[in-house]
Amino acid sequence: AGDYSSVFPGVRITGDLPHDFFYDATFVWQSGTYGADDVEAWGAHGQFGKKFPELPFKPCPSVEYSYATGDEDPKDGVRETFEGVFGARDRMYGRMNLFNWSNLKDLQFNLDVDPLKTVHVKAEFHRFWLDEAKDGWSLNPKLYRDKTGMSGDEVGDEFDIVITWKPDELLPRQYGEIELQAGYSHFWPGGFTDKIADNCDANWYFSQLTYSLKF
């Protein structure tokens, strides 16, 4: 009970390196008050990869890691659960929106390819853990939580693939731009999910058509 207020100072650095390497790093600190508790939490994200523009399909492998603190002891007067900011749920931690940037460890491997000039394919593989086994899974932290920590911290794995096609030949550029997207994701539950939520795999599909007008 009580008021909640917090601030999120942060920094992001991104850029290119020699030999077609690239990087992206973000760090955010959260501080404030949550009822009678002080808020001390943080989140970070990093990406490192390399482009191969000279190879067929122009492959671009990369690795990412997302981290957000969880609360080890809710009774110690310090709230350490990072709340997550920016509102981007699937930008860094899976297309299925099963996670927020909160009490999270996410190791991610990516592969981007361009099989055709107008077609882009991105595949991702994620492995998810809780930062603190006694804190909740951000999908529903009140329901999916083991206060004893005995259920472990392995939430599961996720595979995502998204295909983007911009068929310039279907519409002259002076009339706008069409973009077609389709994707598929699969989630394998880990030990924590088996015990606290569900032991069934999950699948997700989507398709999208975007038409951009030009004036």
JSON list of N, CA and C in Angstrom, two decimals, residues 168 170-178 211-215:
[
{"chain": "A", "resi": 168, "resn": "ASP", "atom": "N", "xyz": [7.97, -4.72, -54.95]},
{"chain": "A", "resi": 168, "resn": "ASP", "atom": "CA", "xyz": [7.96, -3.48, -55.73]},
{"chain": "A", "resi": 168, "resn": "ASP", "atom": "C", "xyz": [7.32, -3.65, -57.10]},
{"chain": "A", "resi": 170, "resn": "LEU", "atom": "N", "xyz": [4.68, -5.18, -57.88]},
{"chain": "A", "resi": 170, "resn": "LEU", "atom": "CA", "xyz": [3.22, -5.17, -57.86]},
{"chain": "A", "resi": 170, "resn": "LEU", "atom": "C", "xyz": [2.63, -3.77, -57.85]},
{"chain": "A", "resi": 171, "resn": "LEU", "atom": "N", "xyz": [3.44, -2.79, -57.48]},
{"chain": "A", "resi": 171, "resn": "LEU", "atom": "CA", "xyz": [2.91, -1.43, -57.36]},
{"chain": "A", "resi": 171, "resn": "LEU", "atom": "C", "xyz": [4.01, -0.43, -57.68]},
{"chain": "A", "resi": 172, "resn": "PRO", "atom": "N", "xyz": [3.81, 0.38, -58.71]},
{"chain": "A", "resi": 172, "resn": "PRO", "atom": "CA", "xyz": [4.81, 1.42, -59.00]},
{"chain": "A", "resi": 172, "resn": "PRO", "atom": "C", "xyz": [5.03, 2.32, -57.79]},
{"chain": "A", "resi": 173, "resn": "ARG", "atom": "N", "xyz": [6.26, 2.72, -57.58]},
{"chain": "A", "resi": 173, "resn": "ARG", "atom": "CA", "xyz": [6.61, 3.45, -56.37]},
{"chain": "A", "resi": 173, "resn": "ARG", "atom": "C", "xyz": [5.84, 4.76, -56.22]},
{"chain": "A", "resi": 174, "resn": "GLN", "atom": "N", "xyz": [5.44, 5.37, -57.34]},
{"chain": "A", "resi": 174, "resn": "GLN", "atom": "CA", "xyz": [4.72, 6.64, -57.22]},
{"chain": "A", "resi": 174, "resn": "GLN", "atom": "C", "xyz": [3.34, 6.47, -56.59]},
{"chain": "A", "resi": 175, "resn": "TYR", "atom": "N", "xyz": [2.86, 5.22, -56.48]},
{"chain": "A", "resi": 175, "resn": "TYR", "atom": "CA", "xyz": [1.56, 4.96, -55.87]},
{"chain": "A", "resi": 175, "resn": "TYR", "atom": "C", "xyz": [1.67, 4.46, -54.43]},
{"chain": "A", "resi": 176, "resn": "GLY", "atom": "N", "xyz": [2.87, 4.39, -53.90]},
{"chain": "A", "resi": 176, "resn": "GLY", "atom": "CA", "xyz": [3.04, 3.95, -52.53]},
{"chain": "A", "resi": 176, "resn": "GLY", "atom": "C", "xyz": [3.90, 2.69, -52.44]},
{"chain": "A", "resi": 177, "resn": "GLU", "atom": "N", "xyz": [3.81, 2.01, -51.31]},
{"chain": "A", "resi": 177, "resn": "GLU", "atom": "CA", "xyz": [4.64, 0.83, -51.04]},
{"chain": "A", "resi": 177, "resn": "GLU", "atom": "C", "xyz": [3.84, -0.23, -50.31]},
{"chain": "A", "resi": 178, "resn": "ILE", "atom": "N", "xyz": [3.98, -1.47, -50.75]},
{"chain": "A", "resi": 178, "resn": "ILE", "atom": "CA", "xyz": [3.33, -2.61, -50.11]},
{"chain": "A", "resi": 178, "resn": "ILE", "atom": "C", "xyz": [4.39, -3.44, -49.38]},
{"chain": "A", "resi": 211, "resn": "TYR", "atom": "N", "xyz": [0.21, -1.10, -46.37]},
{"chain": "A", "resi": 211, "resn": "TYR", "atom": "CA", "xyz": [0.23, -0.28, -47.57]},
{"chain": "A", "resi": 211, "resn": "TYR", "atom": "C", "xyz": [0.53, 1.15, -47.14]},
{"chain": "A", "resi": 212, "resn": "SER", "atom": "N", "xyz": [1.66, 1.69, -47.62]},
{"chain": "A", "resi": 212, "resn": "SER", "atom": "CA", "xyz": [2.08, 3.04, -47.27]},
{"chain": "A", "resi": 212, "resn": "SER", "atom": "C", "xyz": [1.84, 3.98, -48.46]},
{"chain": "A", "resi": 213, "resn": "LEU", "atom": "N", "xyz": [1.05, 5.00, -48.21]},
{"chain": "A", "resi": 213, "resn": "LEU", "atom": "CA", "xyz": [0.77, 5.98, -49.24]},
{"chain": "A", "resi": 213, "resn": "LEU", "atom": "C", "xyz": [1.92, 7.00, -49.34]},
{"chain": "A", "resi": 214, "resn": "LYS", "atom": "N", "xyz": [2.13, 7.50, -50.51]},
{"chain": "A", "resi": 214, "resn": "LYS", "atom": "CA", "xyz": [3.12, 8.56, -50.72]},
{"chain": "A", "resi": 214, "resn": "LYS", "atom": "C", "xyz": [2.47, 9.75, -51.38]},
{"chain": "A", "resi": 215, "resn": "PHE", "atom": "N", "xyz": [2.71, 10.93, -50.83]},
{"chain": "A", "resi": 215, "resn": "PHE", "atom": "CA", "xyz": [2.11, 12.16, -51.34]},
{"chain": "A", "resi": 215, "resn": "PHE", "atom": "C", "xyz": [3.17, 13.11, -51.88]}
]
